[in-house]
Tab-separated table of C-alpha atoms and ligand atoms in Angstrom:
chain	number	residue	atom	x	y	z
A	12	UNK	CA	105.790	-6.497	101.685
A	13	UNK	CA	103.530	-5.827	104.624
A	14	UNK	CA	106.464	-6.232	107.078
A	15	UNK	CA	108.680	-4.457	104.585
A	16	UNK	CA	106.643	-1.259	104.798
A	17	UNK	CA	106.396	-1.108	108.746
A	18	UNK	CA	110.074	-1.776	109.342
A	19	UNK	CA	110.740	1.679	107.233
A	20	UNK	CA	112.195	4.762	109.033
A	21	UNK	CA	112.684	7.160	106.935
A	22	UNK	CA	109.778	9.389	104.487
A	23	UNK	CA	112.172	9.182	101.508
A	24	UNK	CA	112.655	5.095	101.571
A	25	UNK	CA	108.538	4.795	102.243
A	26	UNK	CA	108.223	7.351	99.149
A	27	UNK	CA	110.685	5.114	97.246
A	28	UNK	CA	109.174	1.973	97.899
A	29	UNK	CA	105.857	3.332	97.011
A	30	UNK	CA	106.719	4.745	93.839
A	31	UNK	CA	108.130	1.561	93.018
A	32	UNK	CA	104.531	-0.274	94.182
A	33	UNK	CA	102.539	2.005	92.950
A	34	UNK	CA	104.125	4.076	90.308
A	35	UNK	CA	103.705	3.509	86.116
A	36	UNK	CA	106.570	0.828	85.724
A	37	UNK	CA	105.591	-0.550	89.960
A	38	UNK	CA	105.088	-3.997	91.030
A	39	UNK	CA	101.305	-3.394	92.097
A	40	UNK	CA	100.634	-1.399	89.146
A	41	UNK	CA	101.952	-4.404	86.571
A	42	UNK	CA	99.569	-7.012	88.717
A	43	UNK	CA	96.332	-4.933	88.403
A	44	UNK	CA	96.902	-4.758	84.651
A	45	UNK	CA	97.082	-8.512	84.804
A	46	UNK	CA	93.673	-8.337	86.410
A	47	UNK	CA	91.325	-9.184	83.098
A	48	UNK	CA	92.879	-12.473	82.816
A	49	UNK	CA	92.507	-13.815	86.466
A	50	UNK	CA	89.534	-15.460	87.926
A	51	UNK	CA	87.143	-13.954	90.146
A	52	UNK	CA	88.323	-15.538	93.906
A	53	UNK	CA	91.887	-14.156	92.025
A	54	UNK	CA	90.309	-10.533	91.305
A	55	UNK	CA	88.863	-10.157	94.582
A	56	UNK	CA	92.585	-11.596	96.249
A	57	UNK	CA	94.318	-9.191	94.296
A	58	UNK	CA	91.837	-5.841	94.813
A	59	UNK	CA	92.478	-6.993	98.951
A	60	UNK	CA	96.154	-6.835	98.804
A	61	UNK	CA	96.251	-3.470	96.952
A	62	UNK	CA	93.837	-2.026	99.483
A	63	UNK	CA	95.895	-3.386	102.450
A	64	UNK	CA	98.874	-1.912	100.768
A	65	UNK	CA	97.681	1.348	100.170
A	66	UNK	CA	96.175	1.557	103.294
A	67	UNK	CA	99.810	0.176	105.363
A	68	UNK	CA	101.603	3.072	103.144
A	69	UNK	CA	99.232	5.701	104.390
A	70	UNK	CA	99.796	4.353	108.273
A	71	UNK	CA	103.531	4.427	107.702
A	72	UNK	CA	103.362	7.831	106.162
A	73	UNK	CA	101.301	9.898	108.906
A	74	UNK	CA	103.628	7.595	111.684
A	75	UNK	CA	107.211	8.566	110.384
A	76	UNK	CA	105.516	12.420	109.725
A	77	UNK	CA	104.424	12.451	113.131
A	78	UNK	CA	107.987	11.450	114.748
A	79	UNK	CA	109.525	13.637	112.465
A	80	UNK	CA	107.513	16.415	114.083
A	81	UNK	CA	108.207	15.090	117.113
A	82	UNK	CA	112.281	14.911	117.087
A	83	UNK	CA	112.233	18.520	115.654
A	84	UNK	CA	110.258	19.736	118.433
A	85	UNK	CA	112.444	17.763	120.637
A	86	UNK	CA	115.330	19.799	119.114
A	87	UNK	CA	113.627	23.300	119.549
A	88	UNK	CA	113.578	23.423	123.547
A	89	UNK	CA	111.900	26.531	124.617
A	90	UNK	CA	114.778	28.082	126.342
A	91	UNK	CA	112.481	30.058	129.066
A	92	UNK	CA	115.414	31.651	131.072
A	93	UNK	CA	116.458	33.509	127.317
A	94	UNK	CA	116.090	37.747	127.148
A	95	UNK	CA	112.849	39.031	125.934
A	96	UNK	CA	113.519	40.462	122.715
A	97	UNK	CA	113.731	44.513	123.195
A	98	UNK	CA	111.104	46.380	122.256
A	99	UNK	CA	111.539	48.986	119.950
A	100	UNK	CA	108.795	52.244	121.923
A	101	UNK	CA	109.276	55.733	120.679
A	102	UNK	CA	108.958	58.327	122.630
A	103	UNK	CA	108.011	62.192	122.632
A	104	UNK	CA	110.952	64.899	120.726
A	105	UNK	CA	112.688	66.594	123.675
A	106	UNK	CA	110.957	69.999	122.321
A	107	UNK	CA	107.522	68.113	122.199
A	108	UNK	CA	107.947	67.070	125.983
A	109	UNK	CA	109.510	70.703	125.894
A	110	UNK	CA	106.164	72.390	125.351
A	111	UNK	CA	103.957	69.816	126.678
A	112	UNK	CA	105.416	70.589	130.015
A	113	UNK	CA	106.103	74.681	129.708
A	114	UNK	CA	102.102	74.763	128.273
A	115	UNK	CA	100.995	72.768	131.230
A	116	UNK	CA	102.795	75.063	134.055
A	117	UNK	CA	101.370	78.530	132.095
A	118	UNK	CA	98.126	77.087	131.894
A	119	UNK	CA	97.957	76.090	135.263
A	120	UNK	CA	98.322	80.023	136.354
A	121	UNK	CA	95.863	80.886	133.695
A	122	UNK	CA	97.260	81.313	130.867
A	123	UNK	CA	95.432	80.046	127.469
A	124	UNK	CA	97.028	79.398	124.407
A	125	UNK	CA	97.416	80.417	120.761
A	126	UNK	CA	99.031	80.256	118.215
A	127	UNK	CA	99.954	82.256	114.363
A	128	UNK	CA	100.937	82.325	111.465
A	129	UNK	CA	104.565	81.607	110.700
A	130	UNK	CA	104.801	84.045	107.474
A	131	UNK	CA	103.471	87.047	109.105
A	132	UNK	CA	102.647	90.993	108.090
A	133	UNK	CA	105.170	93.804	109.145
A	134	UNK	CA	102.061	95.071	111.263
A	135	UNK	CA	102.045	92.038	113.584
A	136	UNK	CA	105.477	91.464	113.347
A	137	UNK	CA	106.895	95.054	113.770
A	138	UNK	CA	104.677	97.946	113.526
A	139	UNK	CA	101.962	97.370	115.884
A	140	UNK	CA	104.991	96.171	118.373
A	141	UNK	CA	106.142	99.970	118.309
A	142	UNK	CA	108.996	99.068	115.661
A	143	UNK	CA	107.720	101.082	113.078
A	144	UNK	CA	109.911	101.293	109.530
A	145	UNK	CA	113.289	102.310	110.053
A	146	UNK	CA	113.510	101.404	114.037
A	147	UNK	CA	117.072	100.531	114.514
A	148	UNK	CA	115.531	98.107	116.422
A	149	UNK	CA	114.528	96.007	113.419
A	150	UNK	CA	118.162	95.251	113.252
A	151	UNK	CA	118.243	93.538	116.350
A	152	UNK	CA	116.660	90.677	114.693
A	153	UNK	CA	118.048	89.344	111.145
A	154	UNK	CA	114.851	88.727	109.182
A	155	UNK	CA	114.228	86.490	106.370
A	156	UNK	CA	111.875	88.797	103.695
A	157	UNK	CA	109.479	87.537	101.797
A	158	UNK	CA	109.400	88.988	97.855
A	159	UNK	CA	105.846	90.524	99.035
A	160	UNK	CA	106.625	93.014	101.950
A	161	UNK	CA	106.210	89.789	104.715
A	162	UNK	CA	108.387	88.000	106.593
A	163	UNK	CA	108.932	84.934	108.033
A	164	UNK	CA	107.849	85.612	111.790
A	165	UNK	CA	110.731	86.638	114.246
A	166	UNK	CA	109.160	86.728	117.093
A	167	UNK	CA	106.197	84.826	118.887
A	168	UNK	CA	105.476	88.660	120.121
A	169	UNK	CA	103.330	88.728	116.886
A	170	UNK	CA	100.604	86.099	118.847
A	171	UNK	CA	99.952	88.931	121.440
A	172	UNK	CA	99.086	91.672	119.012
A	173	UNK	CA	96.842	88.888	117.255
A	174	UNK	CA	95.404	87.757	120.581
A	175	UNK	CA	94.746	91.295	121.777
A	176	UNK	CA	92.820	92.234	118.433
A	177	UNK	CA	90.672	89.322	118.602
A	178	UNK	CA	89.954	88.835	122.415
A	179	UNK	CA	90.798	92.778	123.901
A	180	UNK	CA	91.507	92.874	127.604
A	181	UNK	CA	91.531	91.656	130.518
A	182	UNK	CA	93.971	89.051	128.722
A	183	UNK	CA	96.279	86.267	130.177
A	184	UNK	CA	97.550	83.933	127.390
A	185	UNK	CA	100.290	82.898	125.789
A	186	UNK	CA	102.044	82.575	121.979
A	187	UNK	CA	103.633	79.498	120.617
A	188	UNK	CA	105.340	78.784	117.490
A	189	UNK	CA	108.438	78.735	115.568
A	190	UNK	CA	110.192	81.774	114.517
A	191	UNK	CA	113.141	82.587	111.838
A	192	UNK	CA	115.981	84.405	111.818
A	193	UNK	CA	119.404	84.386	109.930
A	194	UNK	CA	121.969	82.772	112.273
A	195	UNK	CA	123.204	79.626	112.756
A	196	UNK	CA	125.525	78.691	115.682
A	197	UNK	CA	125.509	76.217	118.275
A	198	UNK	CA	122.948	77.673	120.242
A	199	UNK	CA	121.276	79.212	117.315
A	200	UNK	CA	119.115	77.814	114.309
A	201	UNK	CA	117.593	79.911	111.327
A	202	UNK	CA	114.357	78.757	113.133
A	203	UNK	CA	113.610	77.984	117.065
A	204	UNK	CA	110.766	77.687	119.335
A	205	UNK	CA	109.763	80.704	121.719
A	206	UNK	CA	107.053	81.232	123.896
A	207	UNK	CA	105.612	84.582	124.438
A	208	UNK	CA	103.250	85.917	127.945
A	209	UNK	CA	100.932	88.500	128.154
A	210	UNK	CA	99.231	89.698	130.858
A	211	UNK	CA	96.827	92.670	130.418
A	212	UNK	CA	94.256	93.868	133.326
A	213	UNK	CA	93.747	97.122	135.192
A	214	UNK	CA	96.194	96.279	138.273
A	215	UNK	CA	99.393	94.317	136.819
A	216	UNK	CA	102.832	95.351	137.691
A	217	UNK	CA	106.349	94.534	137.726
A	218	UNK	CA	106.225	92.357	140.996
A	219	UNK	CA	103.192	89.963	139.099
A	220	UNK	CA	105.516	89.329	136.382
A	221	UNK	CA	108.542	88.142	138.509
A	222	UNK	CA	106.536	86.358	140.910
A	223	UNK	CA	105.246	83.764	137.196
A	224	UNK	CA	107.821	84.059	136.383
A	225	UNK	CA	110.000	82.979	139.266
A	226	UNK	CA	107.289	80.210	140.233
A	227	UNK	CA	107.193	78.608	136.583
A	228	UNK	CA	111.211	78.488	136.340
A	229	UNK	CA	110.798	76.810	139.733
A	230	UNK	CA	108.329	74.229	138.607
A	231	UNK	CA	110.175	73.590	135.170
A	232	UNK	CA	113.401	72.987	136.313
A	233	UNK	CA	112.255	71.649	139.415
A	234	UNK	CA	114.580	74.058	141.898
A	235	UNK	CA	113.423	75.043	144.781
A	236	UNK	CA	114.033	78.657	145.401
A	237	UNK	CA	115.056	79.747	141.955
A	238	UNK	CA	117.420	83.009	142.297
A	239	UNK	CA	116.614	85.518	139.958
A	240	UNK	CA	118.816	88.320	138.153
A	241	UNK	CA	116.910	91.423	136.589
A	242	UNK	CA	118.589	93.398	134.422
A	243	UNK	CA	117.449	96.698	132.634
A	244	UNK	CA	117.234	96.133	128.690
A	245	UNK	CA	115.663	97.109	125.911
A	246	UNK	CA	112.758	96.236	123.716
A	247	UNK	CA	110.734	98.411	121.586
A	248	UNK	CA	107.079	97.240	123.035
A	249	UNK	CA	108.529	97.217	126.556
A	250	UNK	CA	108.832	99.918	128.685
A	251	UNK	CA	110.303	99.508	130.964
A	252	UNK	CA	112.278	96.322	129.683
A	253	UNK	CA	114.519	93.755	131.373
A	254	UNK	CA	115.998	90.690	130.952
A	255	UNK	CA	116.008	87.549	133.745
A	256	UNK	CA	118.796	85.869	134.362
A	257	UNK	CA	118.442	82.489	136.575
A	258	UNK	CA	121.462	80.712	138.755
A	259	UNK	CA	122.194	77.631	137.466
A	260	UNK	CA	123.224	74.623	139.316
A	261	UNK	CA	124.718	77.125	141.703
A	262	UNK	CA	127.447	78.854	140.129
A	263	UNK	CA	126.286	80.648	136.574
A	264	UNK	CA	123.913	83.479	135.293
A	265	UNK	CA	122.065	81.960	132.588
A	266	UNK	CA	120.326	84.662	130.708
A	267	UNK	CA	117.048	82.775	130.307
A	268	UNK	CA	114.556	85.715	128.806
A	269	UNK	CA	112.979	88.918	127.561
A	270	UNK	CA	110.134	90.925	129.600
A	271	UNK	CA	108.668	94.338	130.551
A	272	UNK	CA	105.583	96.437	131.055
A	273	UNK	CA	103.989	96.567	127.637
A	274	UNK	CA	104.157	99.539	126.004
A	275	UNK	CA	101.588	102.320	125.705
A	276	UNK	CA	102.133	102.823	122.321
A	277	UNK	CA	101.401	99.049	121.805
A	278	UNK	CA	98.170	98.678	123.657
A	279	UNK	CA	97.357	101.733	121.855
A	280	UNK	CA	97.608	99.752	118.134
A	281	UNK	CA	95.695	97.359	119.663
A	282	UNK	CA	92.871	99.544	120.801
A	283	UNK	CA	93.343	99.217	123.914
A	284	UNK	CA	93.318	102.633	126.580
A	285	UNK	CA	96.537	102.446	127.885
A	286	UNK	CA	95.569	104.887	130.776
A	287	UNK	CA	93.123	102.041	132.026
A	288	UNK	CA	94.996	98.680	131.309
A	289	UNK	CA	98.345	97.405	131.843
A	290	UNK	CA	100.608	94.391	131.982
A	291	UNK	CA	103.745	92.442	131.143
A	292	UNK	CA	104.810	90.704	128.691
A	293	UNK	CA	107.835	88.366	128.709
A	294	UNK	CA	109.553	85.749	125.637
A	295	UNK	CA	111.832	83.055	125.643
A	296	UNK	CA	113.050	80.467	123.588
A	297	UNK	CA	111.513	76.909	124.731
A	298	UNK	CA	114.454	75.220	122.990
A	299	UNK	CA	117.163	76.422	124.826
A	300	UNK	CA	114.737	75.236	127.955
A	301	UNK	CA	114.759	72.661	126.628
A	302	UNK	CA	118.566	71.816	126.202
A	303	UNK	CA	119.475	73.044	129.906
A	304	UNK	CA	116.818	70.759	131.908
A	305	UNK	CA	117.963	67.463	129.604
A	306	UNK	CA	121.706	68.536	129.149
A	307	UNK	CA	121.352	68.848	125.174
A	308	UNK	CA	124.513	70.354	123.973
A	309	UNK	CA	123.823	71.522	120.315
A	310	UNK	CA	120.489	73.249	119.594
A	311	UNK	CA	120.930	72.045	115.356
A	312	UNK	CA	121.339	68.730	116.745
A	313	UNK	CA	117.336	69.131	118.210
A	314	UNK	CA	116.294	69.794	114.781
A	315	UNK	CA	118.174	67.250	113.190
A	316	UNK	CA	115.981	64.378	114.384
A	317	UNK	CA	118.976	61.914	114.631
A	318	UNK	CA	117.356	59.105	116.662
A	319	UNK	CA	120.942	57.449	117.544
A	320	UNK	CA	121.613	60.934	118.739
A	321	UNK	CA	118.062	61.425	120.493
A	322	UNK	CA	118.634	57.826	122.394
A	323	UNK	CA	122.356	59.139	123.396
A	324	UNK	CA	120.697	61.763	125.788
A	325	UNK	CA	118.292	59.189	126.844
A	326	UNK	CA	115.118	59.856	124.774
B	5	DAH	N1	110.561	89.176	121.271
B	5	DAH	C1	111.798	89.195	122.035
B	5	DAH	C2	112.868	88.484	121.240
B	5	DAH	O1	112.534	87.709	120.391
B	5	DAH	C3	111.607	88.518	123.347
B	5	DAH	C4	110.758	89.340	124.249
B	5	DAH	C5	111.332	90.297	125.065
B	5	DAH	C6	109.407	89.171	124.275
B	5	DAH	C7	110.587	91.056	125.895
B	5	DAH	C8	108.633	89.951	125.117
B	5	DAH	C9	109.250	90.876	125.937
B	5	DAH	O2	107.320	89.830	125.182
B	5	DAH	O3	108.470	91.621	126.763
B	5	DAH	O4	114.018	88.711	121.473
C-alpha cells in the first residue's frame, strides 16, 4: 500500500484510492471497526499503519499539487517581448482646451474673467446694449423667448453690461458662456460658445483694440505676423463698428469677429460718463476657434460628444 500510494501521479487516482482506504465501505475503515476484537500489540499495529497511511496520503497530495502548479506555470511563459496593453486616458473636449487656452492668452494682457447667466433679462441682453424694443437690430439675432419676457442669452455682450454695473471703470475683462439662437447649420448650433472683451479707461482707442487683438490671434493660432482685414459693420453698442477678418493659411479671409468703440449710449446705461471713459469691445465665437486651429469640420459634431469621432481628429 505504502509503495502503492507513492508510485501515484495523478490527484484523481490518489483521491480514488483514498476514498477507497478511507471512505464508509474502505479497506482501512472495515479494519478499525475490527479493532474491539484484536489484542493490544494488534491495536497499537493497526492505529500505526492508519497513521502512516494517512500521513503518506497527505505527502502524496501536497507533492502531485505542487507539480501540478508547477507544469501550469511551466505552460504560462511570461512572454516579455508582448505589447503593453493600451491604456485607455481621456483627454480635455476640443472646446475645453478651446477656452483653457483663449482664457490664458486674455488673461495674460489683463483681462479677468466672468461669467452670466444663460436665461437673461431684455435689459442685459438688449436694452442696456442700445437695442431698445423694436430695434431692427433685434432681428439680427433669432432669439429663443422665454413665456416670462426673458430670453435665453444671445450674446456673451450681456457679461459686459453685468461686469460694468458691478465693477464700473477702468475695466479690462472678459465674458464667457454659451449663448442660443435659432439656427442650425454646419457651422451653426442653436447654442455656441463666444467670448466677449471689454476694455474701458480714459485713453483707449481703435489702434489698442487691433493691436489685442492682432497679438492674441497670433498667439492662438500660433502665426507669426497675423494679417488683419477691418471692415466697417454694424452693431448697435458699437460705434463705430467693424468686423476682423484674418488670412488663413495664406490664401482666405476668414471673418473671425465682431468689435468697435463702445457706445455712448451704452456706457451711459451703465452709469458710466461717456465724455470721460472709453473703450472697445470685441466678440467671437470660441467654437469656430476652435474648429479652424484643430481642423474640426462640423460645429454639431463638437456638441455631439461622439468619442470615436473626438479620437478621429486626434483628441
Ligand atoms: N455680440 C455680437 C454678436 O453676437 C458680437 C460682437 C460684436 C460683440 C461687436 C462685441 C462687439 O462686443 O463690439 O454677433
Amino acid at each position: 500500500m505504502q509503495e502503492q500510494i507513492r508510485n501515484i501521479n495523478t490527484l484523481e487516482e490518489l483521491q480514488a484510492l483514498y476514498a477507497a482506504t478511507f471512505g464508509k465501505t474502505g479497506t482501512m475503515t472495515a479494519r478499525l471497526k475490527q479493532m474491539k476484537d484484536m489484542d493490544n500489540a494488534a491495536r497499537a499495529a493497526l492505529n500505526a499503519e492508519n497513521t502512516e497511511l494517512r500521513a503518506l496520503f497527505k505527502t502524496r497530495q501536497s507533492e502531485l499539487e505542487h507539480a501540478a502548479l508547477m507544469s501550469k506555470l511551466a505552460g504560462e511563459s511570461l512572454d516579455a517581448t508582448l505589447d503593453g496593453m493600451p491604456e485607455n486616458r481621456g483627454t480635455l473636449h476640443p472646446l475645453t482646451q478651446a477656452l483653457v487656452e483663449v482664457s490664458g492668452i486674455l488673461e495674460s494682457f489683463g483681462y479677468t474673467m466672468h461669467t452670466g447667466p444663460e436665461v437673461e433679462d431684455d435689459w442685459h441682453n438688449f436694452t442696456a446694449l442700445n437695442t431698445p424694443a423694436h430695434h431692427p437690430a433685434r432681428d439680427m439675432q433669432d432669439t429663443f423667448f422665454l413665456p416670462n419676457g426673458n430670453v435665453m442669452r444671445t450674446q456673451t455682450s450681456a457679461i459686459q453690461i453685468r461686469a460694468m454695473e458691478e465693477s464700473g471703470v477702468p475695466i479690462k475683462m472678459f465674458g464667457v458662456g454659451s449663448t442660443y439662437r435659432k439656427e442650425m447649420d454646419a457651422t451653426h448650433g442653436p447654442m455656441f460658445g463666444q467670448i466677449e472683451g471689454l476694455y474701458i479707461d480714459k485713453d483707449i482707442t481703435m489702434a489698442d483694440l487691433i493691436g489685442d487683438i492682432r497679438a492674441f490671434l497670433g498667439r492662438f493660432f500660433e502665426i507669426d505676423n497675423v494679417e488683419l482685414r477691418i471692415r466697417p459693420s454694424y452693431f448697435p453698442f458699437t460705434d463705430p463698428s467693424i468686423e476682423i477678418d484674418m488670412k488663413w493659411k495664406g490664401d482666405k479671409w476668414l471673418e473671425i469677429m465682431g468689435a468697435g468703440m463702445v457706445h455712448p449710449n451704452v456706457l451711459r446705461n451703465c452709469g458710466v460718463n461717456p465724455d470721460e471713459y472709453q473703450g472697445f469691445a470685441f466678440g467671437f465665437g470660441w467654437d469656430r476657434l476652435a474648429m479652424l486651429k484643430y481642423g474640426l469640420p462640423d460645429l454639431r459634431e463638437l456638441y455631439g460628444n461622439d468619442v470615436r469621432w473626438l479620437r478621429k481628429y486626434g483628441f
